[in-house]
PDB file of N, CA and C in Angstrom:
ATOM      1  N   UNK A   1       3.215   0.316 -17.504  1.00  0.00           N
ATOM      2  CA  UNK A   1       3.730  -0.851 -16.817  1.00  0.00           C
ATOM      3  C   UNK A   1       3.812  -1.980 -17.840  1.00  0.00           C
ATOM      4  N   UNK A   2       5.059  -2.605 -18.127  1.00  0.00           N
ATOM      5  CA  UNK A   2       4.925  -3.606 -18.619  1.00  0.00           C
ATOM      6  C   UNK A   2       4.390  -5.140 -18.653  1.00  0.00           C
ATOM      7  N   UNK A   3       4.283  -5.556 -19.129  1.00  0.00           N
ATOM      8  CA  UNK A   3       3.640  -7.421 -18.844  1.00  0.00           C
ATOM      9  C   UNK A   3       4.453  -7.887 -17.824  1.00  0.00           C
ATOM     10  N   UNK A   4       6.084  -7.760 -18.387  1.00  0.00           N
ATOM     11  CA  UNK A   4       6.753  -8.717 -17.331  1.00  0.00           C
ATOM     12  C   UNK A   4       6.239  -7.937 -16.047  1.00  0.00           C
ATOM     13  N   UNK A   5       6.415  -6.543 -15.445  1.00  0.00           N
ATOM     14  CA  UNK A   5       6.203  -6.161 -14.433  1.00  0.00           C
ATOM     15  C   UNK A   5       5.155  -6.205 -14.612  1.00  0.00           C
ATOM     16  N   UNK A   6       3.831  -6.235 -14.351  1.00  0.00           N
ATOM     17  CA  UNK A   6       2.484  -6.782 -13.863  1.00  0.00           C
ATOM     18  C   UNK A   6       2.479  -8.216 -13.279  1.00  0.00           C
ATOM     19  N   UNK A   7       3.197  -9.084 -14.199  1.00  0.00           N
ATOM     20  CA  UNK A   7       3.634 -10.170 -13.902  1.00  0.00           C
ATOM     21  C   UNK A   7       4.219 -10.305 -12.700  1.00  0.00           C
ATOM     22  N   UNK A   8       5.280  -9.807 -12.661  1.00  0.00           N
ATOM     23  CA  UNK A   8       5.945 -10.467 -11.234  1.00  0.00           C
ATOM     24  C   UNK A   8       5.459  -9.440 -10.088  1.00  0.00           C
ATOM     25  N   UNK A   9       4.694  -8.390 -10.141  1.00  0.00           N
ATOM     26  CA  UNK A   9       4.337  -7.880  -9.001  1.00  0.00           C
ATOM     27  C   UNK A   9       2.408  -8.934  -8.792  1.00  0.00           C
ATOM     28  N   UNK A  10       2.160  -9.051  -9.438  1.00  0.00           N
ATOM     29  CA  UNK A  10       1.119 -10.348  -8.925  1.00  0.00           C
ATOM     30  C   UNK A  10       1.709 -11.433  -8.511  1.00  0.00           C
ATOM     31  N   UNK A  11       2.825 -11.684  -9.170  1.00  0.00           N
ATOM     32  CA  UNK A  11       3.046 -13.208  -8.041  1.00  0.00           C
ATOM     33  C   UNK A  11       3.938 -12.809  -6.887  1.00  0.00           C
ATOM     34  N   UNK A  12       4.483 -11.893  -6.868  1.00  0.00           N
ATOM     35  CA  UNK A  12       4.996 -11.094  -4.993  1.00  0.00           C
ATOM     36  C   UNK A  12       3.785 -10.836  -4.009  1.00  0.00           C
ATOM     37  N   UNK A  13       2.702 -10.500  -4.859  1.00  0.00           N
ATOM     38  CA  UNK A  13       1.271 -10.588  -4.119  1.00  0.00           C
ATOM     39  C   UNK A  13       0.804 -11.527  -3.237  1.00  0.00           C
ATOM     40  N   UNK A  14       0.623 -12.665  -4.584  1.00  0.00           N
ATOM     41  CA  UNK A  14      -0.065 -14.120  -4.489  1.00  0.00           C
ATOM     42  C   UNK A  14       0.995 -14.775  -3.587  1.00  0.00           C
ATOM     43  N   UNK A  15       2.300 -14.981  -3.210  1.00  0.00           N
ATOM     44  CA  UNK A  15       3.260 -14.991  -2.872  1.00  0.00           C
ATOM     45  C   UNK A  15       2.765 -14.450  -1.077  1.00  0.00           C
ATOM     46  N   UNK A  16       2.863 -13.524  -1.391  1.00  0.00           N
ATOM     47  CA  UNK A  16       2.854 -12.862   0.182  1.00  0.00           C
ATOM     48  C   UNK A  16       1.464 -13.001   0.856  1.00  0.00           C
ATOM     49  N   UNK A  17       0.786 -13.356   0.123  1.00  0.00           N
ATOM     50  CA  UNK A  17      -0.791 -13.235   0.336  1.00  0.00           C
ATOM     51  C   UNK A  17      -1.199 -15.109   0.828  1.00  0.00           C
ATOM     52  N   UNK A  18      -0.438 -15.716   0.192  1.00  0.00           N
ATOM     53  CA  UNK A  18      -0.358 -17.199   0.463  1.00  0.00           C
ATOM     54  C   UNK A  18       0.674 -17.357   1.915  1.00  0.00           C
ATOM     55  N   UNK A  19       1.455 -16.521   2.047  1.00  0.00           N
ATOM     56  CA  UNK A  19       2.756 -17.280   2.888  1.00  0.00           C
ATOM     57  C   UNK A  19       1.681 -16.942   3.994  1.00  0.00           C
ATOM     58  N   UNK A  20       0.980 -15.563   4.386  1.00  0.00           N
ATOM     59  CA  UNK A  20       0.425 -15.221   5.398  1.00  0.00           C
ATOM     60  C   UNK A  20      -0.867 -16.129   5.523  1.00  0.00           C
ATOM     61  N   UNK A  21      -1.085 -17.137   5.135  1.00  0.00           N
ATOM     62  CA  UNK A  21      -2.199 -17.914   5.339  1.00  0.00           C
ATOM     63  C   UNK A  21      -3.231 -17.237   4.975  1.00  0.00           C
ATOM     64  N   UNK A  22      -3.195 -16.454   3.571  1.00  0.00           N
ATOM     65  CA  UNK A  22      -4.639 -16.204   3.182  1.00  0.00           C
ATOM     66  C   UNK A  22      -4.933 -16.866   1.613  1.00  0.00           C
ATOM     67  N   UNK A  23      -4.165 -18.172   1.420  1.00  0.00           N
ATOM     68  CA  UNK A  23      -4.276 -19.051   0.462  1.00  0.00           C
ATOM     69  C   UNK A  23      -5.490 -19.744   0.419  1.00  0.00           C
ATOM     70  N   UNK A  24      -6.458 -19.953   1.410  1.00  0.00           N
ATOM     71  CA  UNK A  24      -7.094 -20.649   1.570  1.00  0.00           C
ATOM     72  C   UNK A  24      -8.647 -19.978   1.446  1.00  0.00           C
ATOM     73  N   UNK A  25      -8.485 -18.285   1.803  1.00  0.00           N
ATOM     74  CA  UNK A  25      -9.329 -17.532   1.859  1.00  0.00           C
ATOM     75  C   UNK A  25      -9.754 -16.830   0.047  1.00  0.00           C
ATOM     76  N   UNK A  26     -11.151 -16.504  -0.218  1.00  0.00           N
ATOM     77  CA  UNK A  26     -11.538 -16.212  -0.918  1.00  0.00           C
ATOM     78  C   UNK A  26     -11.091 -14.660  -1.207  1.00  0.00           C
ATOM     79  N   UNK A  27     -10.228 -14.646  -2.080  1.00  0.00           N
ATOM     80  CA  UNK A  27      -9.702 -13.207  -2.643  1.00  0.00           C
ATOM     81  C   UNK A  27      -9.192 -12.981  -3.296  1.00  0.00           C
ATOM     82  N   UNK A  28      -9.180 -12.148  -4.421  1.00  0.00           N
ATOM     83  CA  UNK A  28      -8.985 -11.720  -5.806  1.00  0.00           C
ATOM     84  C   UNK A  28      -7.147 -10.814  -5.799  1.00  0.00           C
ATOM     85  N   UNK A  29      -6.807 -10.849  -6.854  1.00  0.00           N
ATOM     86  CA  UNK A  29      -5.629  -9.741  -7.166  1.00  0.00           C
ATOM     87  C   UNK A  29      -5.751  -9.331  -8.677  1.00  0.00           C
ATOM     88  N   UNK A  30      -5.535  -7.763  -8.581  1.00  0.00           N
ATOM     89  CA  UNK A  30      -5.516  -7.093  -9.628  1.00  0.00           C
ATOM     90  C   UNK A  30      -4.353  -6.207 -10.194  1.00  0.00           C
ATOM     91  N   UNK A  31      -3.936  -6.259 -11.673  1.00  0.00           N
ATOM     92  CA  UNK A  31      -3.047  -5.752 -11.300  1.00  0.00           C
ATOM     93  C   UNK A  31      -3.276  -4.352 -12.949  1.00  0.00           C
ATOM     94  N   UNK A  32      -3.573  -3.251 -12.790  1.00  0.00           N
ATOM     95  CA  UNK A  32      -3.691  -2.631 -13.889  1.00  0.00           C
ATOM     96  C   UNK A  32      -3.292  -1.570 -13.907  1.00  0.00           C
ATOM     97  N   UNK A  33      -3.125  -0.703 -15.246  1.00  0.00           N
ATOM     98  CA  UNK A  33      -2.800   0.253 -15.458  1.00  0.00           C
ATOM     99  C   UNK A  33      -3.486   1.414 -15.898  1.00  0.00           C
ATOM    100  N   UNK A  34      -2.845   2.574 -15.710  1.00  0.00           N
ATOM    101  CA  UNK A  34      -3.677   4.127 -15.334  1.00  0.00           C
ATOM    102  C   UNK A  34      -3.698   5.071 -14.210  1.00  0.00           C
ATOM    103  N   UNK A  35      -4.742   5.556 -14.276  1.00  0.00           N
ATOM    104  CA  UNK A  35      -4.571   6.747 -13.331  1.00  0.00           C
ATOM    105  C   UNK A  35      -5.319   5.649 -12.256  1.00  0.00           C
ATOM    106  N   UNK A  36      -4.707   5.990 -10.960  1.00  0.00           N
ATOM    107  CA  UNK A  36      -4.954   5.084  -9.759  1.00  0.00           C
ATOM    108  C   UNK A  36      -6.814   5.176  -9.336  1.00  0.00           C
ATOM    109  N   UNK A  37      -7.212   6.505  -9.571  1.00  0.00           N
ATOM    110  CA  UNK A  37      -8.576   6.639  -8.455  1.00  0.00           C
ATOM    111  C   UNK A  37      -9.782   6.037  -9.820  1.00  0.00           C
ATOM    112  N   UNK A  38      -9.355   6.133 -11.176  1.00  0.00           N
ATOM    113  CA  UNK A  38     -10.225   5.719 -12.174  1.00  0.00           C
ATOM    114  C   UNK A  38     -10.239   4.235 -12.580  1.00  0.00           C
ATOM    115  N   UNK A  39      -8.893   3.465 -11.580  1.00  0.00           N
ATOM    116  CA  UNK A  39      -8.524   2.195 -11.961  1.00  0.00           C
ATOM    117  C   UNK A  39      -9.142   1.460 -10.737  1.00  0.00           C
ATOM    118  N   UNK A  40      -9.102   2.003  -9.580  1.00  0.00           N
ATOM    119  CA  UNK A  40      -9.459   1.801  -8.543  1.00  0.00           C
ATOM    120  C   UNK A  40     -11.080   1.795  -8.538  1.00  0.00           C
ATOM    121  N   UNK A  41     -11.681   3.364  -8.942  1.00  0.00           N
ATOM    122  CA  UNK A  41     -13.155   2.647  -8.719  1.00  0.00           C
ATOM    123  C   UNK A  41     -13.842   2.017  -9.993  1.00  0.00           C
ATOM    124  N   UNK A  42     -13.342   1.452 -11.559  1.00  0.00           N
ATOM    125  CA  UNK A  42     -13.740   0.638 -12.536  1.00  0.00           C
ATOM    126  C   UNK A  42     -13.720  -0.570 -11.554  1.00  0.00           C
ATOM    127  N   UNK A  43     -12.606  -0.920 -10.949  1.00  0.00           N
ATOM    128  CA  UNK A  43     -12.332  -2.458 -10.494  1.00  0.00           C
ATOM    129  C   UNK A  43     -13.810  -2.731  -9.955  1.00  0.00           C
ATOM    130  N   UNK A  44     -13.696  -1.376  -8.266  1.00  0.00           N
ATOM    131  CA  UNK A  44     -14.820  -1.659  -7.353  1.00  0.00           C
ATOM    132  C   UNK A  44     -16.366  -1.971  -7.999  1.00  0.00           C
ATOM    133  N   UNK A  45     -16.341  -1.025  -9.508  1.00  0.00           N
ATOM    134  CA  UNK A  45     -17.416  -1.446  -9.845  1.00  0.00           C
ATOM    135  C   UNK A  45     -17.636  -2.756 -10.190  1.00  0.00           C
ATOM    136  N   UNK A  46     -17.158  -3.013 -10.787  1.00  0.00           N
ATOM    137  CA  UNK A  46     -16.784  -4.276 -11.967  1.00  0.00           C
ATOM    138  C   UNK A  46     -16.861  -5.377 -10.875  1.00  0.00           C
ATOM    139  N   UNK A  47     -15.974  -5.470  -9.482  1.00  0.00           N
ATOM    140  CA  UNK A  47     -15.829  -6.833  -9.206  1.00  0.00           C
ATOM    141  C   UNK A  47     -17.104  -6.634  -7.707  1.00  0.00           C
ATOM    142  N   UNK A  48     -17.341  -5.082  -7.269  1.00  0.00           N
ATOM    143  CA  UNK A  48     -18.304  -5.126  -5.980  1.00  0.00           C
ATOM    144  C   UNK A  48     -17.830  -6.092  -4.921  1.00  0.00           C
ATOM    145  N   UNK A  49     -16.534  -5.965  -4.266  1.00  0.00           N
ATOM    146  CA  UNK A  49     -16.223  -6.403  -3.533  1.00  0.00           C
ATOM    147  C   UNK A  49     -16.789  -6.220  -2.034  1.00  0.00           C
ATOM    148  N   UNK A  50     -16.538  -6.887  -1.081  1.00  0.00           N
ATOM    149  CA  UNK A  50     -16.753  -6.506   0.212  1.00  0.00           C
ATOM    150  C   UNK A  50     -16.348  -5.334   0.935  1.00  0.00           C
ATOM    151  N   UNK A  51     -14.871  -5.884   0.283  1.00  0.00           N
ATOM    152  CA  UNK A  51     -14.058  -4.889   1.381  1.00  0.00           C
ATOM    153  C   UNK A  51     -12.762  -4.523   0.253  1.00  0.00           C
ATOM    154  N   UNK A  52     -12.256  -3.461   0.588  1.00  0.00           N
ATOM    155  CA  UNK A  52     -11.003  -2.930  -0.603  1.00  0.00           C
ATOM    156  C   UNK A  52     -10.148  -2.400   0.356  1.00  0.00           C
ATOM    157  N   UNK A  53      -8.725  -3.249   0.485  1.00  0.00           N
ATOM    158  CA  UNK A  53      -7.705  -3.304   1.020  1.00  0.00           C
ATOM    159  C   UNK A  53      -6.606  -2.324   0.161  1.00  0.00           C
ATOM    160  N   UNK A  54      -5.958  -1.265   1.055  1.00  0.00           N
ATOM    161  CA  UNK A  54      -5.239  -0.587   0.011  1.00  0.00           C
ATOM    162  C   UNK A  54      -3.963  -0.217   0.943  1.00  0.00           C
ATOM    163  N   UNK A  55      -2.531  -0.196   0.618  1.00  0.00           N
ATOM    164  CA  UNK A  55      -1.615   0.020   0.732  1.00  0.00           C
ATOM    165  C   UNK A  55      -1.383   1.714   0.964  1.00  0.00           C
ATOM    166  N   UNK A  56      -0.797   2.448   1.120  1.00  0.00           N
ATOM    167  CA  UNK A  56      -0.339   3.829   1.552  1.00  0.00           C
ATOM    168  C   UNK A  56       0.660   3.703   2.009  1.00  0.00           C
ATOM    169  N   UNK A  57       1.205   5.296   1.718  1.00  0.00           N
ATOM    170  CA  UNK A  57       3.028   5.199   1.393  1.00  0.00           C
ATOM    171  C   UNK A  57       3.037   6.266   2.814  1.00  0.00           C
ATOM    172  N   UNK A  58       2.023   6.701   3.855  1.00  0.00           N
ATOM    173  CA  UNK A  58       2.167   7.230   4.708  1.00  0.00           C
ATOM    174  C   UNK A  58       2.364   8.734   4.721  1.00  0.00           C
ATOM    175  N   UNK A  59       2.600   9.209   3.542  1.00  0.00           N
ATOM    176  CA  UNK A  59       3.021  10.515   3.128  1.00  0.00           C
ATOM    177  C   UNK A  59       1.725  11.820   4.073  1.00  0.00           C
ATOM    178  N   UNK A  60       2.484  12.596   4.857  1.00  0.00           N
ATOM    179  CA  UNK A  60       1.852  13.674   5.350  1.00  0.00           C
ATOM    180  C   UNK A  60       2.369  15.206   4.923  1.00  0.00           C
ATOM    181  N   UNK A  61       2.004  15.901   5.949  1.00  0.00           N
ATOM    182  CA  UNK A  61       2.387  17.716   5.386  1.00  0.00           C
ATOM    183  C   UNK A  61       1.915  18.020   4.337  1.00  0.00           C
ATOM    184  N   UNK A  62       2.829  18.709   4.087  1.00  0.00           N
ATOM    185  CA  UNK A  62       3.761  19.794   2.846  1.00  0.00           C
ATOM    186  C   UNK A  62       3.806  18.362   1.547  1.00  0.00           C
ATOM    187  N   UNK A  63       4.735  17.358   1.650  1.00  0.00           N
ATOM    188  CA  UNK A  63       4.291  16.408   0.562  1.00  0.00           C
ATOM    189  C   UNK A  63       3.077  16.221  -0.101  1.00  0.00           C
ATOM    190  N   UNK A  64       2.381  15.449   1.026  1.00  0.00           N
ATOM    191  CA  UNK A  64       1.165  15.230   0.391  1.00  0.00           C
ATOM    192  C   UNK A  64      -0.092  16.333   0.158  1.00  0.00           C
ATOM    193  N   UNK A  65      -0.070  17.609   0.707  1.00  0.00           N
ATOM    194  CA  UNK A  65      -0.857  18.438   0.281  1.00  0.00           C
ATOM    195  C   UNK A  65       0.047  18.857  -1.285  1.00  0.00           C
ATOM    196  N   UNK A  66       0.995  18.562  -1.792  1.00  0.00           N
ATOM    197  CA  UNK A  66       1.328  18.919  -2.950  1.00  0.00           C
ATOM    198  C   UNK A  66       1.081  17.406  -4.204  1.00  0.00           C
ATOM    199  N   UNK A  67       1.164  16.240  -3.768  1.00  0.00           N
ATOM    200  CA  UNK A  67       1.619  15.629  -4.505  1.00  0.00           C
ATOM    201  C   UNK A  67      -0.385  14.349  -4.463  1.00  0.00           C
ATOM    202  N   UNK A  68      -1.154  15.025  -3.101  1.00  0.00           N
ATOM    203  CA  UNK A  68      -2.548  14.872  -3.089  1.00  0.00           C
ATOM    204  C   UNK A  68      -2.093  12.921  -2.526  1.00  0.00           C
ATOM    205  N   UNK A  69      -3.320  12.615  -2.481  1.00  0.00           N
ATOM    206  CA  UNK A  69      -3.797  11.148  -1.626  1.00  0.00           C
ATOM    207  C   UNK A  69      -4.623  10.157  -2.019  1.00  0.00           C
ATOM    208  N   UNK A  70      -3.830   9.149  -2.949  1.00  0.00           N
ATOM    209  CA  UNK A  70      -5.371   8.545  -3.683  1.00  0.00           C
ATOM    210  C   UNK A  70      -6.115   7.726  -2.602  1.00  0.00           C
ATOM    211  N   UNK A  71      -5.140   7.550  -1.395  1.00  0.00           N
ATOM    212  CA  UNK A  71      -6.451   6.799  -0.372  1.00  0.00           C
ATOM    213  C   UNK A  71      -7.525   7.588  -0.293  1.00  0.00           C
ATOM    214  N   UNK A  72      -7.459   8.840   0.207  1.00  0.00           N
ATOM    215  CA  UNK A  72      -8.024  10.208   0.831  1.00  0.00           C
ATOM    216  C   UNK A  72      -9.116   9.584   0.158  1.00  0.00           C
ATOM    217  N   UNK A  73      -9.000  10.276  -1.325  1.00  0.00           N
ATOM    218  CA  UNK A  73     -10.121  10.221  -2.659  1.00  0.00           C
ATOM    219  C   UNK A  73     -10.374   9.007  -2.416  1.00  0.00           C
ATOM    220  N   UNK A  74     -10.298   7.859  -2.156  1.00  0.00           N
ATOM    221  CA  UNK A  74     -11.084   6.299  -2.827  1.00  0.00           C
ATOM    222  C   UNK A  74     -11.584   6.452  -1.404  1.00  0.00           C
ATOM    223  N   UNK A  75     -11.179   6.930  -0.229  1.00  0.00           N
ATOM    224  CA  UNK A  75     -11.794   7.076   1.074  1.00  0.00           C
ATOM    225  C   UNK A  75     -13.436   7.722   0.966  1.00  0.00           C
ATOM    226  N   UNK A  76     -13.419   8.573   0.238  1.00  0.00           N
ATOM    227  CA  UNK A  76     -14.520   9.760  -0.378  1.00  0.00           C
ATOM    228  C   UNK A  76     -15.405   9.611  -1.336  1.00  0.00           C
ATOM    229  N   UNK A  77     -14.955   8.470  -2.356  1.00  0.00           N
ATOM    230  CA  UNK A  77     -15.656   8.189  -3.175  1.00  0.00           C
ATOM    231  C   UNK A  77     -16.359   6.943  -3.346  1.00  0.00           C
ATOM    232  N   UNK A  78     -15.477   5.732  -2.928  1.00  0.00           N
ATOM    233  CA  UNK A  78     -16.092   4.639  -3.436  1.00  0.00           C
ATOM    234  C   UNK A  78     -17.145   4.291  -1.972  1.00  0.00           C
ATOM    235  N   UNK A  79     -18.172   3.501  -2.816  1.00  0.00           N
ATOM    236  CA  UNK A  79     -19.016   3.024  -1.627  1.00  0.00           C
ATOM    237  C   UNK A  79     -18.899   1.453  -1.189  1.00  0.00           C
ATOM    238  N   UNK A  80     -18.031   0.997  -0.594  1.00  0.00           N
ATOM    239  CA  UNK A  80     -17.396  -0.018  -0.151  1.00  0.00           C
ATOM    240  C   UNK A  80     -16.465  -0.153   1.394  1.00  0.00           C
ATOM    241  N   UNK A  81     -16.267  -0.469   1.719  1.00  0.00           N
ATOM    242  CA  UNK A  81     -15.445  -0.706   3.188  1.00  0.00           C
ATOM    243  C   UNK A  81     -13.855  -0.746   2.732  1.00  0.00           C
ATOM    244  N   UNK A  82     -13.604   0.238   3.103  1.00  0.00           N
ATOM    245  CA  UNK A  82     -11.931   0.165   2.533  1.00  0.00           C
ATOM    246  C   UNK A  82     -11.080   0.086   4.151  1.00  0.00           C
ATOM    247  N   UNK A  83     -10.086  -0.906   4.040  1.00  0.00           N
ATOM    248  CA  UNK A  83      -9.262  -0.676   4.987  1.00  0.00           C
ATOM    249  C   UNK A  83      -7.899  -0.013   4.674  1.00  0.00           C
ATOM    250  N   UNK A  84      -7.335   0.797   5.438  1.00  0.00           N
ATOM    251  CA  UNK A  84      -5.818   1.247   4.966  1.00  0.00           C
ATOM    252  C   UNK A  84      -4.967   0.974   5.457  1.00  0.00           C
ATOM    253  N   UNK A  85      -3.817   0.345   5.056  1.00  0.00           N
ATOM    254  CA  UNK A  85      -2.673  -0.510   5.878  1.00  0.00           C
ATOM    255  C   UNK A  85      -1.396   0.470   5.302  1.00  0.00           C
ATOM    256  N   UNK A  86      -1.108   0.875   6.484  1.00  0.00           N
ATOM    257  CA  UNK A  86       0.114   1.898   6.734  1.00  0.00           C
ATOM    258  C   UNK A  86       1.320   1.288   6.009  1.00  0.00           C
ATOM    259  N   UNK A  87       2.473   2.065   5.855  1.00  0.00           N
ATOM    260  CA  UNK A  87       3.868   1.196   5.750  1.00  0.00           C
ATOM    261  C   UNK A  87       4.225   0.703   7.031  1.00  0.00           C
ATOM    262  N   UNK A  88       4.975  -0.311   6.942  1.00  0.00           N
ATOM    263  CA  UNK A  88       5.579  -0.530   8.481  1.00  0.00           C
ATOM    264  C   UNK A  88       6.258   0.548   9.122  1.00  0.00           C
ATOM    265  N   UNK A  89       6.496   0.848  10.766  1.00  0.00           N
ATOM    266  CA  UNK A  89       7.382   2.076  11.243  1.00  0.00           C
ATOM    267  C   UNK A  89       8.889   2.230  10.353  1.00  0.00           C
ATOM    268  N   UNK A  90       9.583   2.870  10.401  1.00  0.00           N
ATOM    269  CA  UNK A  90      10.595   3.255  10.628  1.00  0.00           C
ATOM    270  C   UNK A  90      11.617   2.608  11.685  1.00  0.00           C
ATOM    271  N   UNK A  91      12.567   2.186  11.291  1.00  0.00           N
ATOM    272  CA  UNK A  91      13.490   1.412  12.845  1.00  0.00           C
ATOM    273  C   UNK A  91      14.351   2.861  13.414  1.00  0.00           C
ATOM    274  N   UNK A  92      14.192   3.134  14.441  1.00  0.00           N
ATOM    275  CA  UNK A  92      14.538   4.249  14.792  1.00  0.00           C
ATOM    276  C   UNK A  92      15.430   3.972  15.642  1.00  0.00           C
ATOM    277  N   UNK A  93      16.724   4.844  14.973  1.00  0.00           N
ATOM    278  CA  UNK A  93      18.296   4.583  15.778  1.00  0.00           C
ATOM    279  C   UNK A  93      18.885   5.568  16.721  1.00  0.00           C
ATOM    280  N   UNK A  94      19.269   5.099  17.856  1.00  0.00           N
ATOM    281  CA  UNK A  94      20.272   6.290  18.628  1.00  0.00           C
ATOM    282  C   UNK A  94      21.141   6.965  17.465  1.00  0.00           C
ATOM    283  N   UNK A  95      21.202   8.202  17.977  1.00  0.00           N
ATOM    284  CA  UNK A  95      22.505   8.839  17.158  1.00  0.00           C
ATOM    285  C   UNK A  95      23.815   8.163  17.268  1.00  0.00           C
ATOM    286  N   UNK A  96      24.679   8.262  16.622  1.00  0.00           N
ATOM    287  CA  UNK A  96      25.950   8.127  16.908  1.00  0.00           C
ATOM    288  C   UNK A  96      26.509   8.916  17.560  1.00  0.00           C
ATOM    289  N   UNK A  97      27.842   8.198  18.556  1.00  0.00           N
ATOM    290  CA  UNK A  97      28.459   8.904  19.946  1.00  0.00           C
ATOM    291  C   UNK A  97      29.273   9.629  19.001  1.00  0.00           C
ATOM    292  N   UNK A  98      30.150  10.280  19.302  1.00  0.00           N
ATOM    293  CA  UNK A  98      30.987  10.970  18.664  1.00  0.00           C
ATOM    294  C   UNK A  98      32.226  10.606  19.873  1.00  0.00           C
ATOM    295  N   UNK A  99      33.373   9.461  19.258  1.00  0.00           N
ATOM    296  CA  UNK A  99      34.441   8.535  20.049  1.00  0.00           C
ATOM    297  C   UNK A  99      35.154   9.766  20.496  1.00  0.00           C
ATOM    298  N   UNK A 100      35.484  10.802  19.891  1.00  0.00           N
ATOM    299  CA  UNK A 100      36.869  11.602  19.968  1.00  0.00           C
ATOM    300  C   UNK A 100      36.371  12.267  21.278  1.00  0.00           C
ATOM    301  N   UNK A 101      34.620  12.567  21.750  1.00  0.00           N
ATOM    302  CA  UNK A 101      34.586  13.467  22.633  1.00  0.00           C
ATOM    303  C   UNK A 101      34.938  13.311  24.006  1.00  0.00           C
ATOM    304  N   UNK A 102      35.370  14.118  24.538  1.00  0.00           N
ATOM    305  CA  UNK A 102      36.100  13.978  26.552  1.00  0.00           C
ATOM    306  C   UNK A 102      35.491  14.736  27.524  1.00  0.00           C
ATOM    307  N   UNK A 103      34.679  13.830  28.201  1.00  0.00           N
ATOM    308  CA  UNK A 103      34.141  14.312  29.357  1.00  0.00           C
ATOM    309  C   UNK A 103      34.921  14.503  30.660  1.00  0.00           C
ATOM    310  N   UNK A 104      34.794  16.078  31.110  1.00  0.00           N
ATOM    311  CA  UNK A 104      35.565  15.913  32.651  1.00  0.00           C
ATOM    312  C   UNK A 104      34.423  15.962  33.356  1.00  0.00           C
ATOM    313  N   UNK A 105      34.914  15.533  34.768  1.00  0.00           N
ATOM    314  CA  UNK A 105      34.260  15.052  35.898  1.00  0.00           C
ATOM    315  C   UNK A 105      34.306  16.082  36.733  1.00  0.00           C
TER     316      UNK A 105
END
């Protein structure tokens, strides 16, 4: 990951983390590089937070039994209170009619 990108994905953070009124609240952002579950529990050690808020891409099945779960693992390993915040749903659309078709009565 580069500087500039570390960069601007902390201030989309600090950014989103402020608009939602948690500007005022005591809380850290990190932004580093590596393998996720060794970056993840250095931090927990290092900063011993309360609570460790983590993002997930929702991935189930066949995917994720192939491609594995770093929530799962930081779920399993670290000794801290982790919460997991889903992606938002899916907007889920009627199919399209199909104009040409003719119903008789």
């Amino acid at each position: 990951m580069s500087t500039a990108s570390a960069t601007g994905r902390w201030r989309k953070m600090s950014r989103f983390l402020v608009a939602n009124e948690f500007g005022t609240q005591r809380w850290s952002l990190r932004v580093d590089e590596g393998i996720p579950m060794q970056v993840i529990a250095r931090a927990v050690a290092e900063k011993r937070p309360d609570m460790l808020v983590l993002g997930t891409h929702g991935r189930s099945g066949l995917l994720r039994a192939l491609i594995g779960s770093v929530t799962e693992e930081v779920l399993r390993s670290v000794n801290v209170d982790v919460l997991v915040v889903p992606p938002p749903p899916r907007e889920v659309r009627p199919p399209k009619l199909d104009t040409a078709a003719t119903f008789e009565a």
